[in-house]
């Protein structure tokens, strides 16, 4: 027996020093420690809730909210439930995030290309824009637009008159509202058909260009379809759409659509702030394309703008898209700073509900689920787009 123990000792020692065995042991210890930590947090939370006589669960969402929301995209009154109020906040968050992403992308691409311009003035202005907004906290940018720009606009009586019957004052931006009548569904149907046909034309044109090298005017064709088909449906339906223009009064503007200064300041701040980072991503992506590609399209006689659009940027997108996704996610999460200026986004509405009900855990869980859901949806869309932009061998 003693000899067997002596012979087994080296085997046990080898198991101790085996990297695979140690890796499994360490992982098991980590899993057990994590499970114990989660159990302690949950148990401690339950005990604290019992001591405070706070009921758990999401049943409070059916209770009457009892507060108004100044800006909303769906119908809501103070008699609606807390769940409805949260839905209003979610829509407001999605609206400012979507508008900010579109504007920041366009502005960021223009500034990023401007930083590589041969024109000295354009290049320096683009550089100054990036260095200015990139080094200022987003909350400060929001307050600048809200208190330093929009709050200084004229009052309603002295509203700035803009084209198409629009007005701008310190209460927001007013523009005409389309009133849809019977038969308006034909206009929407025409638009959907036009978008589908434009996608088909673009796909066929790309296949034709890859096969023969001949280009097709996709942009002009798509523009004609998207404008022409809804206009034709509008005429066939008997002009079912009327326009309600804002009417200027002594103390207020009535009619039309009013975009309040809270939304404008948040939208502009997030757009300008995020565009500075997108500009640097675009510049890095373009510089990451081998210089030989520029020399190649120049040798073919292509102009710089055409070569940039057809040769350089399609290759740069493989570098641009992954970090661009992160900036979209940052913009969405930065929208929670809206609470500083009173814009009723998800965080602001949820904070009001938390103060009234005391359901802190449930409200925070809703925050996490919603922001996580929006972020995952954005990531999935961008991953799909990244896969579509990847170069494929013939």
Coordinates of C-alpha atoms in Angstrom, one line a residue:
X1 CA 0.0 0.0 0.0
X2 CA 2.8 2.4 0.9
X3 CA 4.5 1.7 -2.5
X4 CA 1.2 2.3 -4.4
X5 CA 0.8 5.7 -2.5
X6 CA 4.4 6.6 -3.5
X7 CA 3.7 5.7 -7.1
X8 CA 0.3 7.7 -7.1
X9 CA 2.0 10.8 -5.7
X10 CA 3.6 11.9 -9.0
X11 CA 0.2 11.3 -10.8
X12 CA -1.6 13.5 -8.4
X13 CA 1.1 16.2 -8.7
X14 CA 0.9 16.1 -12.5
X15 CA -2.9 16.6 -12.3
X16 CA -2.4 19.7 -10.1
X17 CA 0.0 21.2 -12.6
X18 CA -2.0 20.2 -15.6
X19 CA -3.3 23.5 -17.2
X20 CA -6.6 21.9 -18.3
X21 CA -7.4 20.6 -14.9
X22 CA -6.5 23.9 -13.2
X23 CA -8.6 25.8 -15.8
X24 CA -11.6 23.6 -15.0
X25 CA -11.2 24.0 -11.3
X26 CA -10.8 27.8 -11.5
X27 CA -13.9 28.0 -13.7
X28 CA -15.9 25.9 -11.3
X29 CA -14.8 28.1 -8.4
X30 CA -15.7 31.2 -10.3
X31 CA -19.2 29.9 -11.2
X32 CA -19.9 28.9 -7.6
X33 CA -18.7 32.3 -6.3
X34 CA -20.8 34.1 -8.9
X35 CA -23.9 32.0 -8.0
X36 CA -23.4 32.7 -4.3
X37 CA -22.9 36.5 -5.0
X38 CA -26.2 36.6 -7.0
X39 CA -28.0 34.6 -4.3
X40 CA -26.8 37.0 -1.6
X41 CA -27.9 40.1 -3.6
X42 CA -31.3 38.6 -4.3
X43 CA -31.9 37.5 -0.7
X44 CA -30.7 40.8 0.7
X45 CA -33.0 42.7 -1.7
X46 CA -36.0 40.5 -0.7
X47 CA -35.3 41.1 3.0
X48 CA -35.0 44.8 2.5
X49 CA -38.3 45.0 0.6
X50 CA -40.1 43.0 3.3
X51 CA -38.8 45.3 6.0
X52 CA -40.0 48.3 4.0
X53 CA -43.4 46.8 3.2
X54 CA -42.9 47.3 -0.5
X55 CA -44.7 44.8 -2.8
X56 CA -42.8 43.3 -5.6
X57 CA -43.9 42.6 -9.2
X58 CA -45.0 44.5 -12.2
X59 CA -48.7 44.8 -11.2
X60 CA -48.2 48.6 -10.6
X61 CA -48.0 49.1 -14.4
X62 CA -51.8 48.8 -14.5
X63 CA -52.3 51.7 -12.0
X64 CA -53.4 55.2 -12.9
X65 CA -50.4 57.4 -13.8
X66 CA -51.9 60.7 -12.7
X67 CA -49.3 62.9 -14.4
X68 CA -49.2 64.6 -17.8
X69 CA -46.5 64.1 -20.5
X70 CA -45.8 67.3 -22.5
X71 CA -44.5 65.6 -25.6
X72 CA -45.7 62.3 -27.0
X73 CA -46.1 60.4 -30.2
X74 CA -49.1 58.3 -29.1
X75 CA -52.3 59.2 -27.4
X76 CA -51.9 59.6 -23.6
X77 CA -53.8 61.3 -20.7
X78 CA -53.1 61.4 -17.0
X79 CA -55.9 58.8 -16.6
X80 CA -53.9 56.2 -18.5
X81 CA -51.8 53.6 -16.8
X82 CA -48.1 53.6 -15.8
X83 CA -47.5 51.1 -18.6
X84 CA -48.9 53.5 -21.1
X85 CA -46.7 56.3 -19.7
X86 CA -43.7 54.1 -20.1
X87 CA -44.7 53.3 -23.7
X88 CA -44.8 57.0 -24.4
X89 CA -41.3 57.4 -23.0
X90 CA -40.0 54.4 -25.1
X91 CA -41.4 56.0 -28.3
X92 CA -39.9 59.4 -27.4
X93 CA -36.5 57.7 -26.8
X94 CA -36.7 55.8 -30.1
X95 CA -37.7 58.9 -32.0
X96 CA -34.8 61.1 -30.8
X97 CA -32.4 58.2 -31.2
X98 CA -33.5 57.4 -34.8
X99 CA -33.5 61.1 -35.8
X100 CA -30.1 61.6 -34.2
X101 CA -28.6 58.6 -35.9
X102 CA -29.6 59.7 -39.4
X103 CA -28.4 63.3 -38.9
X104 CA -25.2 62.3 -37.2
X105 CA -24.4 59.8 -39.9
X106 CA -24.9 62.3 -42.7
X107 CA -23.0 65.1 -40.9
X108 CA -20.3 62.8 -39.8
X109 CA -19.6 61.5 -43.3
X110 CA -19.5 65.1 -44.7
X111 CA -17.1 66.3 -42.0
X112 CA -15.0 63.2 -42.2
X113 CA -14.5 63.6 -46.0
X114 CA -14.0 67.3 -45.4
X115 CA -11.0 66.6 -43.2
X116 CA -9.4 64.9 -46.2
X117 CA -10.3 67.7 -48.6
X118 CA -7.6 69.4 -50.7
X119 CA -9.2 72.7 -49.9
X120 CA -7.4 74.3 -46.9
X121 CA -10.4 76.2 -45.5
X122 CA -12.7 73.2 -45.7
X123 CA -10.1 70.9 -44.1
X124 CA -9.4 73.4 -41.2
X125 CA -13.2 74.0 -40.6
X126 CA -13.8 70.2 -40.4
X127 CA -10.9 69.8 -38.0
X128 CA -12.1 72.6 -35.8
X129 CA -15.6 71.1 -35.7
X130 CA -14.2 67.7 -34.6
X131 CA -11.9 69.1 -32.0
X132 CA -14.6 71.3 -30.6
X133 CA -17.5 68.8 -30.2
X134 CA -15.3 65.8 -29.4
X135 CA -13.8 67.4 -26.3
X136 CA -17.0 68.8 -24.8
X137 CA -19.2 66.6 -22.5
X138 CA -22.6 65.7 -24.2
X139 CA -24.6 67.2 -21.3
X140 CA -22.9 70.6 -21.8
X141 CA -23.7 70.4 -25.5
X142 CA -27.3 69.7 -24.7
X143 CA -27.5 72.7 -22.3
X144 CA -25.8 74.9 -24.8
X145 CA -28.5 74.2 -27.4
X146 CA -31.3 74.5 -24.9
X147 CA -30.2 77.5 -22.9
X148 CA -27.7 79.2 -25.2
X149 CA -29.5 78.9 -28.6
X150 CA -33.2 77.9 -28.5
X151 CA -34.0 79.9 -25.3
X152 CA -32.7 83.1 -27.0
X153 CA -35.0 82.8 -30.0
X154 CA -37.8 85.4 -30.4
X155 CA -41.1 85.1 -28.6
X156 CA -44.3 83.9 -30.3
X157 CA -45.2 87.4 -31.2
X158 CA -41.9 87.9 -33.1
X159 CA -41.7 84.4 -34.5
X160 CA -39.2 83.9 -37.3
X161 CA -41.1 83.1 -40.5
X162 CA -39.6 80.2 -42.5
X163 CA -40.5 78.8 -45.9
X164 CA -43.6 76.6 -46.4
X165 CA -45.6 78.4 -43.7
X166 CA -43.2 77.4 -40.9
X167 CA -42.3 79.3 -37.8
X168 CA -39.5 79.2 -35.3
X169 CA -39.5 80.8 -31.8
X170 CA -38.5 80.0 -28.2
X171 CA -41.4 77.5 -27.9
X172 CA -40.2 75.4 -30.7
X173 CA -40.5 74.8 -34.4
X174 CA -43.9 74.9 -36.1
X175 CA -44.5 73.5 -39.5
X176 CA -47.6 72.4 -41.6
X177 CA -49.5 69.2 -40.8
X178 CA -50.8 66.8 -43.4
X179 CA -54.5 65.9 -42.9
X180 CA -55.2 62.5 -44.4
X181 CA -58.7 61.9 -45.8
X182 CA -60.5 58.9 -47.3
X183 CA -58.5 57.1 -49.9
X184 CA -55.1 58.1 -48.4
X185 CA -54.1 54.5 -48.2
X186 CA -53.4 54.6 -51.9
X187 CA -50.7 57.1 -51.4
X188 CA -49.0 54.9 -48.8
X189 CA -49.5 51.9 -51.0
X190 CA -47.8 53.8 -53.9
X191 CA -44.9 54.7 -51.7
X192 CA -44.4 51.1 -50.6
X193 CA -44.5 49.8 -54.2
X194 CA -42.1 52.5 -55.2
X195 CA -39.6 51.5 -52.5
X196 CA -39.9 47.8 -53.5
X197 CA -39.4 48.7 -57.2
X198 CA -36.4 50.9 -56.3
X199 CA -34.8 48.0 -54.4
X200 CA -35.4 45.7 -57.3
X201 CA -34.0 48.1 -59.8
X202 CA -30.9 48.7 -57.7
X203 CA -30.3 45.0 -57.3
X204 CA -30.7 44.3 -61.1
X205 CA -28.5 47.3 -61.9
X206 CA -25.7 46.0 -59.7
X207 CA -25.9 42.5 -61.2
X208 CA -25.8 44.0 -64.7
X209 CA -22.8 46.2 -63.8
X210 CA -20.9 43.2 -62.3
X211 CA -21.6 41.2 -65.5
X212 CA -21.1 43.8 -68.2
X213 CA -19.5 46.8 -66.6
X214 CA -22.4 49.0 -67.8
X215 CA -23.9 51.4 -65.2
X216 CA -27.6 52.2 -64.8
X217 CA -29.0 55.5 -63.4
X218 CA -30.3 53.9 -60.2
X219 CA -30.6 57.2 -58.2
X220 CA -32.6 59.0 -60.8
X221 CA -34.8 56.0 -61.5
X222 CA -35.4 55.5 -57.8
X223 CA -36.2 59.1 -57.3
X224 CA -38.7 59.1 -60.1
X225 CA -40.4 56.0 -58.7
X226 CA -40.5 57.3 -55.1
X227 CA -41.9 60.7 -56.1
X228 CA -43.9 59.6 -59.2
X229 CA -45.9 56.7 -57.9
X230 CA -47.2 58.3 -54.7
X231 CA -48.1 61.4 -56.7
X232 CA -49.9 59.3 -59.2
X233 CA -51.8 57.6 -56.4
X234 CA -52.6 61.0 -54.9
X235 CA -54.2 62.2 -58.1
X236 CA -56.1 58.9 -58.7
X237 CA -57.5 59.0 -55.1
X238 CA -58.9 62.5 -55.7
X239 CA -56.5 64.6 -53.7
X240 CA -57.3 63.1 -50.3
X241 CA -54.7 65.1 -48.4
X242 CA -55.1 68.6 -47.1
X243 CA -52.6 70.8 -45.3
X244 CA -53.1 72.5 -41.9
X245 CA -50.8 75.5 -41.6
X246 CA -49.8 77.0 -38.2
X247 CA -51.8 80.2 -37.5
X248 CA -49.9 82.9 -35.7
X249 CA -51.7 84.6 -32.8
X250 CA -50.8 87.2 -30.2
X251 CA -49.7 84.7 -27.5
X252 CA -49.4 81.4 -29.3
X253 CA -49.4 79.5 -32.6
X254 CA -52.3 77.1 -33.3
X255 CA -52.5 74.4 -35.8
X256 CA -49.8 72.4 -37.6
X257 CA -47.2 70.4 -35.8
X258 CA -45.0 71.8 -32.9
X259 CA -41.6 70.3 -32.2
X260 CA -40.8 71.6 -28.7
X261 CA -37.4 73.0 -27.8
X262 CA -36.6 70.1 -25.5
X263 CA -36.7 67.7 -28.4
X264 CA -34.8 70.1 -30.7
X265 CA -32.0 70.7 -28.2
X266 CA -31.5 67.0 -27.4
X267 CA -31.7 66.0 -31.1
X268 CA -29.2 68.7 -32.2
X269 CA -26.8 68.1 -29.4
X270 CA -26.7 64.3 -29.8
X271 CA -26.4 64.7 -33.6
X272 CA -23.6 67.2 -33.5
X273 CA -21.7 65.5 -30.7
X274 CA -21.8 62.0 -32.2
X275 CA -21.1 63.3 -35.7
X276 CA -17.6 64.4 -34.5
X277 CA -16.7 60.8 -33.6
X278 CA -18.3 59.5 -36.8
X279 CA -16.2 61.9 -38.8
X280 CA -13.0 60.5 -37.3
X281 CA -14.2 57.0 -38.0
X282 CA -14.9 57.9 -41.6
X283 CA -11.5 59.6 -42.0
X284 CA -9.7 56.5 -40.6
X285 CA -11.7 54.2 -42.8
X286 CA -10.8 56.2 -46.0
X287 CA -7.2 56.4 -45.0
X288 CA -7.2 52.6 -44.3
X289 CA -7.9 51.9 -48.0
X290 CA -4.6 51.3 -49.9
X291 CA -3.3 54.3 -51.8
X292 CA -3.1 52.2 -54.9
X293 CA -6.9 52.2 -55.2
X294 CA -6.8 56.0 -55.5
X295 CA -4.0 55.8 -58.1
X296 CA -6.1 53.1 -59.9
X297 CA -9.2 55.2 -60.3
X298 CA -7.1 58.3 -61.2
X299 CA -5.4 56.2 -64.0
X300 CA -8.9 55.3 -65.3
X301 CA -9.8 59.0 -65.7
X302 CA -12.3 59.1 -62.9
X303 CA -12.8 62.4 -61.0
X304 CA -11.9 62.5 -57.3
X305 CA -15.6 62.6 -56.2
X306 CA -16.7 59.8 -58.4
X307 CA -13.7 57.6 -57.4
X308 CA -14.3 58.3 -53.8
X309 CA -17.9 57.3 -54.1
X310 CA -17.5 54.2 -56.3
X311 CA -14.0 52.9 -55.3
X312 CA -12.7 54.1 -52.0
X313 CA -15.8 54.4 -49.7
X314 CA -17.3 51.0 -50.6
X315 CA -13.9 49.5 -49.4
X316 CA -13.7 51.8 -46.4
X317 CA -17.1 50.7 -45.2
X318 CA -15.6 47.4 -44.0
X319 CA -13.5 49.5 -41.6
X320 CA -16.1 52.1 -40.8
X321 CA -19.2 49.9 -39.9
X322 CA -18.0 48.1 -36.7
X323 CA -17.0 51.3 -34.8
X324 CA -19.9 53.1 -36.3
X325 CA -22.2 50.7 -34.6
X326 CA -20.7 51.6 -31.2
X327 CA -21.4 55.3 -31.9
X328 CA -25.0 54.5 -32.7
X329 CA -25.3 52.7 -29.4
X330 CA -23.7 55.5 -27.5
X331 CA -26.1 58.0 -29.0
X332 CA -29.1 55.9 -28.0
X333 CA -27.8 55.6 -24.4
X334 CA -26.8 59.3 -24.2
X335 CA -30.5 60.2 -24.9
X336 CA -31.1 59.5 -21.2
X337 CA -29.5 62.9 -20.5
X338 CA -32.8 64.3 -21.6
X339 CA -33.8 64.4 -18.0
X340 CA -31.6 67.5 -17.6
X341 CA -33.8 69.6 -19.9
X342 CA -37.2 68.0 -19.1
X343 CA -37.7 66.0 -22.3
X344 CA -39.9 63.0 -21.4
X345 CA -37.8 60.1 -22.6
X346 CA -37.9 56.6 -21.1
X347 CA -35.5 57.6 -18.2
X348 CA -37.5 60.8 -17.3
X349 CA -40.9 59.1 -17.4
X350 CA -39.6 56.1 -15.5
X351 CA -38.0 58.3 -12.9
X352 CA -41.4 59.9 -12.2
X353 CA -43.1 56.5 -11.9
X354 CA -40.3 55.4 -9.6
X355 CA -40.9 58.4 -7.3
X356 CA -44.7 57.8 -7.2
X357 CA -44.7 54.0 -6.7
X358 CA -41.4 53.2 -5.0
X359 CA -40.9 50.2 -7.4
X360 CA -37.3 51.0 -7.9
X361 CA -36.1 47.5 -8.9
X362 CA -38.9 46.9 -11.4
X363 CA -38.4 50.3 -13.0
X364 CA -34.6 49.8 -13.3
X365 CA -35.2 46.3 -14.8
X366 CA -37.5 47.9 -17.4
X367 CA -34.8 50.5 -18.2
X368 CA -32.3 47.7 -18.7
X369 CA -34.5 45.6 -20.8
X370 CA -35.6 48.5 -23.1
X371 CA -32.1 49.9 -23.6
X372 CA -30.7 46.4 -24.1
X373 CA -33.4 45.6 -26.6
X374 CA -32.8 48.8 -28.6
X375 CA -29.0 48.1 -28.6
X376 CA -29.3 44.5 -29.7
X377 CA -31.7 45.5 -32.5
X378 CA -29.3 48.2 -33.7
X379 CA -26.4 45.8 -33.5
X380 CA -28.3 43.1 -35.5
X381 CA -29.1 45.6 -38.2
X382 CA -25.6 46.9 -38.4
X383 CA -24.2 43.4 -38.5
X384 CA -26.5 42.5 -41.4
X385 CA -25.4 45.7 -43.2
X386 CA -21.7 44.8 -42.5
X387 CA -22.2 41.4 -44.0
X388 CA -23.9 42.9 -47.1
X389 CA -21.0 45.3 -47.5
X390 CA -18.3 42.6 -47.3
X391 CA -16.3 42.0 -50.5
X392 CA -17.2 38.7 -52.0
X393 CA -15.0 36.7 -54.4
X394 CA -16.5 35.9 -57.8

